[in-house]
């Protein structure tokens, strides 16, 4: 029996999802997209799951689309790549961004093509020192997809976004951290411990508040200051009614650690 293309494991409020096609650097085929969609659907439905940790098996994180599935034979009709994006990659990016729970991405090795941009669509990206980020699309005549043209200039500015996208060079994890593309670069041996510590922290956090932080920061680049102030007012009003806010404020006053329930 073939190995499952996605590994899914939940404990103590954390779901670890591992992309598992290591012989192809965890590049995506249709089956892997479907399994990942199911896994994220379960995460969304289950209130006991409060954080996702996404990583890759083997020496790579993800090399984007499995190009073996998208090669056009000489003389054959072109493949509609727009259809692939609208049915597979775009829903994945929207799901990661819209999930009302933090998504930690542990980039264990090379992240190329859509694989790099799927990582950037997560909320906290930590990478092993030996990992790298490659906007490989220009090497095959495509543009950065999976949100690449959205995230890159917002994260690193126009000059670096254009350099990465037009040249397709490898960016080391250390430079990715220095450029502000990712949260942190850590020693390879420390990667999963650090990622699990972060995930554990989120799993006992005020889940609704964390979800709205994620939403407010995501909406910010497209809002005026006025609109963003209004959004902050609305979200704060809503969060002020949660059990976790009551607990957080009371715990602070009582000089004890809060016991958040995610409600
Ligand atoms: C692969 C792949 C791969 C198949 C490594 N496919 N086998 C969306 C809409 C629809 C269609 C188009 O795409 C998209 C989104 C996209 O993601 S487009 C961009 C697709 N990805 C790429 O262009 C990256 C291609 N890969 C690479 O450039 C290199 O493999 C990187 C830089 C990721 C890693 O280089 P190395 O560390 O030197 O490893 P390698 O090249 O030797 O790869 C290891 C094996 O994995 C190798 O197979 P083999 O049988 O020779 O050991 C590769 O053929 C295979 N592999 N990426 N995307």
GROMACS .gro file of C-alpha atoms and ligand atoms in nm:
model
  321
    1UNK     CA    1   0.000   0.000   0.000
    2UNK     CA    2   0.131   0.350  -0.087
    3UNK     CA    3   0.230   0.574   0.206
    4UNK     CA    4  -0.029   0.844   0.285
    5UNK     CA    5   0.065   1.175   0.121
    6UNK     CA    6  -0.036   1.366   0.435
    7UNK     CA    7   0.032   1.264   0.795
    8UNK     CA    8  -0.218   1.399   1.047
    9UNK     CA    9  -0.174   1.373   1.421
   10UNK     CA   10  -0.363   1.558   1.697
   11UNK     CA   11  -0.282   1.583   2.067
   12UNK     CA   12  -0.329   1.842   2.342
   13UNK     CA   13  -0.498   2.092   2.113
   14UNK     CA   14  -0.226   2.074   1.846
   15UNK     CA   15  -0.263   1.913   1.502
   16UNK     CA   16   0.058   1.831   1.321
   17UNK     CA   17   0.021   1.798   0.946
   18UNK     CA   18   0.320   1.659   0.758
   19UNK     CA   19   0.348   1.673   0.380
   20UNK     CA   20   0.463   1.323   0.301
   21UNK     CA   21   0.592   1.265  -0.053
   22UNK     CA   22   0.962   1.294   0.039
   23UNK     CA   23   1.089   1.124  -0.279
   24UNK     CA   24   0.943   1.422  -0.474
   25UNK     CA   25   1.037   1.681  -0.211
   26UNK     CA   26   0.672   1.678  -0.102
   27UNK     CA   27   0.555   1.836  -0.428
   28UNK     CA   28   0.178   1.844  -0.469
   29UNK     CA   29  -0.031   1.608  -0.675
   30UNK     CA   30  -0.409   1.604  -0.675
   31UNK     CA   31  -0.427   1.336  -0.407
   32UNK     CA   32  -0.210   1.538  -0.169
   33UNK     CA   33  -0.426   1.847  -0.225
   34UNK     CA   34  -0.738   1.644  -0.143
   35UNK     CA   35  -0.589   1.492   0.175
   36UNK     CA   36  -0.467   1.832   0.293
   37UNK     CA   37  -0.810   1.987   0.226
   38UNK     CA   38  -0.972   1.712   0.438
   39UNK     CA   39  -0.717   1.759   0.716
   40UNK     CA   40  -0.769   2.136   0.730
   41UNK     CA   41  -1.147   2.084   0.715
   42UNK     CA   42  -1.123   1.868   1.026
   43UNK     CA   43  -0.907   2.129   1.199
   44UNK     CA   44  -1.167   2.393   1.121
   45UNK     CA   45  -1.459   2.183   1.249
   46UNK     CA   46  -1.303   2.057   1.574
   47UNK     CA   47  -1.306   2.306   1.858
   48UNK     CA   48  -1.058   2.092   2.055
   49UNK     CA   49  -0.793   2.165   1.789
   50UNK     CA   50  -0.651   2.511   1.860
   51UNK     CA   51  -0.340   2.530   1.643
   52UNK     CA   52  -0.189   2.368   1.333
   53UNK     CA   53   0.175   2.281   1.284
   54UNK     CA   54   0.261   2.224   0.916
   55UNK     CA   55   0.590   2.065   0.811
   56UNK     CA   56   0.741   1.833   0.552
   57UNK     CA   57   0.886   1.481   0.566
   58UNK     CA   58   1.244   1.412   0.455
   59UNK     CA   59   1.494   1.669   0.333
   60UNK     CA   60   1.251   1.915   0.173
   61UNK     CA   61   0.950   2.113   0.290
   62UNK     CA   62   0.766   2.130  -0.045
   63UNK     CA   63   0.873   2.181  -0.408
   64UNK     CA   64   0.535   2.318  -0.522
   65UNK     CA   65   0.340   2.148  -0.797
   66UNK     CA   66   0.457   1.799  -0.896
   67UNK     CA   67   0.562   1.895  -1.247
   68UNK     CA   68   0.539   1.535  -1.365
   69UNK     CA   69   0.160   1.586  -1.349
   70UNK     CA   70   0.170   1.910  -1.550
   71UNK     CA   71   0.409   1.840  -1.837
   72UNK     CA   72   0.256   1.912  -2.176
   73UNK     CA   73   0.352   1.652  -2.438
   74UNK     CA   74   0.475   1.787  -2.776
   75UNK     CA   75   0.174   1.876  -2.992
   76UNK     CA   76  -0.075   1.820  -2.708
   77UNK     CA   77  -0.333   2.080  -2.603
   78UNK     CA   78  -0.215   2.311  -2.320
   79UNK     CA   79  -0.319   2.224  -1.965
   80UNK     CA   80  -0.542   2.487  -1.800
   81UNK     CA   81  -0.319   2.594  -1.512
   82UNK     CA   82  -0.579   2.855  -1.410
   83UNK     CA   83  -0.815   2.567  -1.335
   84UNK     CA   84  -0.547   2.400  -1.121
   85UNK     CA   85  -0.505   2.722  -0.925
   86UNK     CA   86  -0.875   2.790  -0.880
   87UNK     CA   87  -0.955   2.436  -0.768
   88UNK     CA   88  -0.643   2.343  -0.569
   89UNK     CA   89  -0.394   2.614  -0.469
   90UNK     CA   90  -0.619   2.918  -0.426
   91UNK     CA   91  -0.863   2.738  -0.192
   92UNK     CA   92  -0.565   2.614   0.011
   93UNK     CA   93  -0.421   2.964   0.054
   94UNK     CA   94  -0.765   3.104   0.142
   95UNK     CA   95  -0.816   2.825   0.396
   96UNK     CA   96  -0.478   2.883   0.564
   97UNK     CA   97  -0.540   3.257   0.585
   98UNK     CA   98  -0.904   3.227   0.690
   99UNK     CA   99  -0.858   2.951   0.950
  100UNK     CA  100  -0.957   3.101   1.286
  101UNK     CA  101  -0.660   2.933   1.455
  102UNK     CA  102  -0.286   3.001   1.430
  103UNK     CA  103  -0.089   2.802   1.172
  104UNK     CA  104   0.278   2.747   1.253
  105UNK     CA  105   0.493   2.638   0.959
  106UNK     CA  106   0.818   2.453   1.029
  107UNK     CA  107   1.016   2.473   0.706
  108UNK     CA  108   1.248   2.175   0.738
  109UNK     CA  109   1.421   2.203   0.399
  110UNK     CA  110   1.384   2.360   0.057
  111UNK     CA  111   1.052   2.539  -0.006
  112UNK     CA  112   1.015   2.604  -0.379
  113UNK     CA  113   0.743   2.734  -0.612
  114UNK     CA  114   0.401   2.708  -0.455
  115UNK     CA  115   0.572   2.532  -0.162
  116UNK     CA  116   0.747   2.858  -0.069
  117UNK     CA  117   0.428   3.059  -0.092
  118UNK     CA  118   0.220   2.808   0.104
  119UNK     CA  119   0.474   2.855   0.384
  120UNK     CA  120   0.440   3.234   0.357
  121UNK     CA  121   0.061   3.204   0.386
  122UNK     CA  122   0.103   3.051   0.733
  123UNK     CA  123   0.104   3.274   1.040
  124UNK     CA  124   0.439   3.200   1.201
  125UNK     CA  125   0.712   3.058   0.980
  126UNK     CA  126   1.022   2.913   1.137
  127UNK     CA  127   1.286   2.751   0.921
  128UNK     CA  128   1.581   2.520   0.973
  129UNK     CA  129   1.914   2.690   0.903
  130UNK     CA  130   1.973   2.452   0.609
  131UNK     CA  131   1.632   2.536   0.454
  132UNK     CA  132   1.587   2.775   0.162
  133UNK     CA  133   1.314   2.956  -0.028
  134UNK     CA  134   1.303   2.950  -0.408
  135UNK     CA  135   1.054   3.139  -0.625
  136UNK     CA  136   1.122   2.880  -0.896
  137UNK     CA  137   0.833   2.984  -1.121
  138UNK     CA  138   1.038   3.211  -1.351
  139UNK     CA  139   1.255   2.913  -1.444
  140UNK     CA  140   0.955   2.745  -1.609
  141UNK     CA  141   0.791   3.053  -1.760
  142UNK     CA  142   0.531   3.110  -1.485
  143UNK     CA  143   0.462   3.379  -1.226
  144UNK     CA  144   0.470   3.328  -0.849
  145UNK     CA  145   0.128   3.193  -0.756
  146UNK     CA  146  -0.037   3.072  -0.434
  147UNK     CA  147  -0.032   3.431  -0.310
  148UNK     CA  148   0.335   3.493  -0.394
  149UNK     CA  149   0.274   3.821  -0.576
  150UNK     CA  150   0.061   3.933  -0.280
  151UNK     CA  151   0.280   3.826   0.011
  152UNK     CA  152   0.628   3.892  -0.129
  153UNK     CA  153   0.610   4.271  -0.181
  154UNK     CA  154   0.423   4.314   0.147
  155UNK     CA  155   0.681   4.114   0.340
  156UNK     CA  156   1.008   4.226   0.183
  157UNK     CA  157   0.926   4.528  -0.038
  158UNK     CA  158   0.916   4.571  -0.415
  159UNK     CA  159   1.291   4.552  -0.488
  160UNK     CA  160   1.346   4.223  -0.307
  161UNK     CA  161   1.013   4.079  -0.425
  162UNK     CA  162   1.106   4.148  -0.786
  163UNK     CA  163   1.458   4.015  -0.739
  164UNK     CA  164   1.332   3.690  -0.589
  165UNK     CA  165   1.057   3.644  -0.848
  166UNK     CA  166   1.257   3.741  -1.158
  167UNK     CA  167   1.578   3.556  -1.069
  168UNK     CA  168   1.444   3.247  -0.889
  169UNK     CA  169   1.762   3.225  -0.680
  170UNK     CA  170   1.770   3.031  -0.353
  171UNK     CA  171   1.725   3.252  -0.048
  172UNK     CA  172   1.880   3.096   0.261
  173UNK     CA  173   1.674   3.066   0.579
  174UNK     CA  174   1.915   3.307   0.749
  175UNK     CA  175   1.859   3.572   0.481
  176UNK     CA  176   1.485   3.502   0.486
  177UNK     CA  177   1.487   3.588   0.856
  178UNK     CA  178   1.709   3.894   0.800
  179UNK     CA  179   1.477   4.018   0.522
  180UNK     CA  180   1.165   3.976   0.733
  181UNK     CA  181   1.025   3.706   0.505
  182UNK     CA  182   0.988   3.466   0.798
  183UNK     CA  183   0.970   3.485   1.177
  184UNK     CA  184   1.282   3.293   1.269
  185UNK     CA  185   1.564   3.069   1.151
  186UNK     CA  186   1.688   2.807   1.397
  187UNK     CA  187   1.945   2.526   1.402
  188UNK     CA  188   1.822   2.219   1.216
  189UNK     CA  189   1.819   2.001   1.528
  190UNK     CA  190   1.613   2.259   1.718
  191UNK     CA  191   1.345   2.310   1.450
  192UNK     CA  192   1.072   2.072   1.563
  193UNK     CA  193   1.126   2.140   1.934
  194UNK     CA  194   1.092   2.514   1.874
  195UNK     CA  195   0.790   2.468   1.648
  196UNK     CA  196   0.619   2.240   1.902
  197UNK     CA  197   0.690   2.482   2.185
  198UNK     CA  198   0.525   2.761   1.987
  199UNK     CA  199   0.232   2.538   1.892
  200UNK     CA  200   0.192   2.434   2.255
  201UNK     CA  201   0.182   2.800   2.359
  202UNK     CA  202  -0.095   2.870   2.105
  203UNK     CA  203  -0.287   2.556   2.207
  204UNK     CA  204  -0.334   2.699   2.554
  205UNK     CA  205  -0.392   3.055   2.431
  206UNK     CA  206  -0.708   3.262   2.390
  207UNK     CA  207  -0.802   3.108   2.054
  208UNK     CA  208  -1.068   3.362   1.958
  209UNK     CA  209  -0.837   3.653   2.033
  210UNK     CA  210  -0.556   3.492   1.834
  211UNK     CA  211  -0.794   3.436   1.540
  212UNK     CA  212  -0.896   3.801   1.539
  213UNK     CA  213  -0.535   3.920   1.561
  214UNK     CA  214  -0.468   3.713   1.251
  215UNK     CA  215  -0.771   3.863   1.078
  216UNK     CA  216  -0.689   4.224   1.169
  217UNK     CA  217  -0.330   4.195   1.050
  218UNK     CA  218  -0.442   4.027   0.725
  219UNK     CA  219  -0.696   4.295   0.648
  220UNK     CA  220  -0.464   4.583   0.736
  221UNK     CA  221  -0.277   4.625   0.403
  222UNK     CA  222  -0.604   4.682   0.218
  223UNK     CA  223  -0.761   4.921   0.469
  224UNK     CA  224  -0.733   5.291   0.539
  225UNK     CA  225  -0.641   5.389   0.895
  226UNK     CA  226  -1.005   5.487   0.949
  227UNK     CA  227  -1.133   5.150   0.835
  228UNK     CA  228  -0.872   4.967   1.042
  229UNK     CA  229  -0.962   5.165   1.355
  230UNK     CA  230  -1.325   5.069   1.300
  231UNK     CA  231  -1.229   4.705   1.255
  232UNK     CA  232  -1.024   4.714   1.578
  233UNK     CA  233  -1.323   4.862   1.763
  234UNK     CA  234  -1.557   4.592   1.632
  235UNK     CA  235  -1.322   4.304   1.706
  236UNK     CA  236  -1.238   4.437   2.053
  237UNK     CA  237  -1.608   4.472   2.132
  238UNK     CA  238  -1.663   4.110   2.030
  239UNK     CA  239  -1.358   3.981   2.221
  240UNK     CA  240  -1.456   4.175   2.533
  241UNK     CA  241  -1.752   3.935   2.558
  242UNK     CA  242  -1.542   3.616   2.557
  243UNK     CA  243  -1.470   3.394   2.856
  244UNK     CA  244  -1.101   3.414   2.774
  245UNK     CA  245  -1.092   3.792   2.808
  246UNK     CA  246  -1.258   3.769   3.148
  247UNK     CA  247  -1.011   3.502   3.254
  248UNK     CA  248  -0.709   3.689   3.111
  249UNK     CA  249  -0.788   4.017   3.286
  250UNK     CA  250  -0.880   3.846   3.614
  251UNK     CA  251  -0.566   3.630   3.607
  252UNK     CA  252  -0.354   3.941   3.552
  253UNK     CA  253  -0.506   4.118   3.849
  254UNK     CA  254  -0.471   3.806   4.064
  255UNK     CA  255  -0.104   3.768   3.955
  256UNK     CA  256  -0.151   3.412   3.832
  257UNK     CA  257  -0.121   3.235   3.494
  258UNK     CA  258  -0.444   3.247   3.291
  259UNK     CA  259  -0.632   2.928   3.211
  260UNK     CA  260  -0.771   2.998   2.864
  261UNK     CA  261  -1.037   2.768   2.725
  262UNK     CA  262  -1.049   2.902   2.369
  263UNK     CA  263  -1.400   3.040   2.424
  264LIG     C1  264   1.027   1.722  -0.834
  264LIG     C2  265   0.989   1.854  -0.810
  264LIG     C3  266   0.868   1.901  -0.864
  264LIG     C4  267   0.838   1.688  -0.954
  264LIG     C5  268   1.176   1.823  -0.716
  264LIG     N1  269   0.795   1.814  -0.936
  264LIG     N2  270   0.952   1.640  -0.905
  264LIG     C6  271   0.058   2.577  -0.993
  264LIG     C7  272  -0.037   2.560  -1.098
  264LIG     C8  273  -0.022   2.455  -1.190
  264LIG     C9  274   0.090   2.415  -1.242
  264LIG    C10  275   0.217   2.468  -1.218
  264LIG     O1  276   0.253   2.499  -1.089
  264LIG    C11  277   0.189   2.559  -0.997
  264LIG    C12  278   0.265   2.600  -0.881
  264LIG    C13  279   0.411   2.564  -0.879
  264LIG     O2  280   0.455   2.523  -0.775
  264LIG     S1  281   0.508   2.589  -1.017
  264LIG    C14  282   0.670   2.556  -0.956
  264LIG    C15  283   0.695   2.408  -0.942
  264LIG     N3  284   0.817   2.380  -0.871
  264LIG    C16  285   0.938   2.400  -0.925
  264LIG     O3  286   0.956   2.448  -1.033
  264LIG    C17  287   1.054   2.351  -0.841
  264LIG    C18  288   1.124   2.237  -0.910
  264LIG     N4  289   1.229   2.184  -0.827
  264LIG    C19  290   1.350   2.242  -0.814
  264LIG     O4  291   1.378   2.346  -0.868
  264LIG    C20  292   1.449   2.170  -0.730
  264LIG     O5  293   1.412   2.036  -0.720
  264LIG    C21  294   1.460   2.228  -0.587
  264LIG    C22  295   1.523   2.370  -0.595
  264LIG    C23  296   1.325   2.236  -0.518
  264LIG    C24  297   1.551   2.138  -0.502
  264LIG     O6  298   1.671   2.111  -0.571
  264LIG     P1  299   1.763   1.992  -0.522
  264LIG     O7  300   1.782   2.000  -0.377
  264LIG     O8  301   1.887   1.996  -0.608
  264LIG     O9  302   1.680   1.858  -0.549
  264LIG     P2  303   1.650   1.786  -0.689
  264LIG    O10  304   1.624   1.886  -0.794
  264LIG    O11  305   1.756   1.685  -0.715
  264LIG    O12  306   1.511   1.712  -0.656
  264LIG    C25  307   1.504   1.587  -0.587
  264LIG    C26  308   1.403   1.500  -0.656
  264LIG    O13  309   1.275   1.561  -0.644
  264LIG    C27  310   1.431   1.489  -0.805
  264LIG    O14  311   1.388   1.362  -0.846
  264LIG     P3  312   1.497   1.246  -0.880
  264LIG    O15  313   1.413   1.130  -0.924
  264LIG    O16  314   1.587   1.300  -0.986
  264LIG    O17  315   1.569   1.222  -0.752
  264LIG    C28  316   1.341   1.593  -0.864
  264LIG    O18  317   1.307   1.568  -0.997
  264LIG    C29  318   1.219   1.584  -0.773
  264LIG     N5  319   1.144   1.707  -0.772
  264LIG     N6  320   1.085   1.914  -0.738
  264LIG     N7  321   0.822   2.024  -0.843
   0.00000   0.00000   0.00000
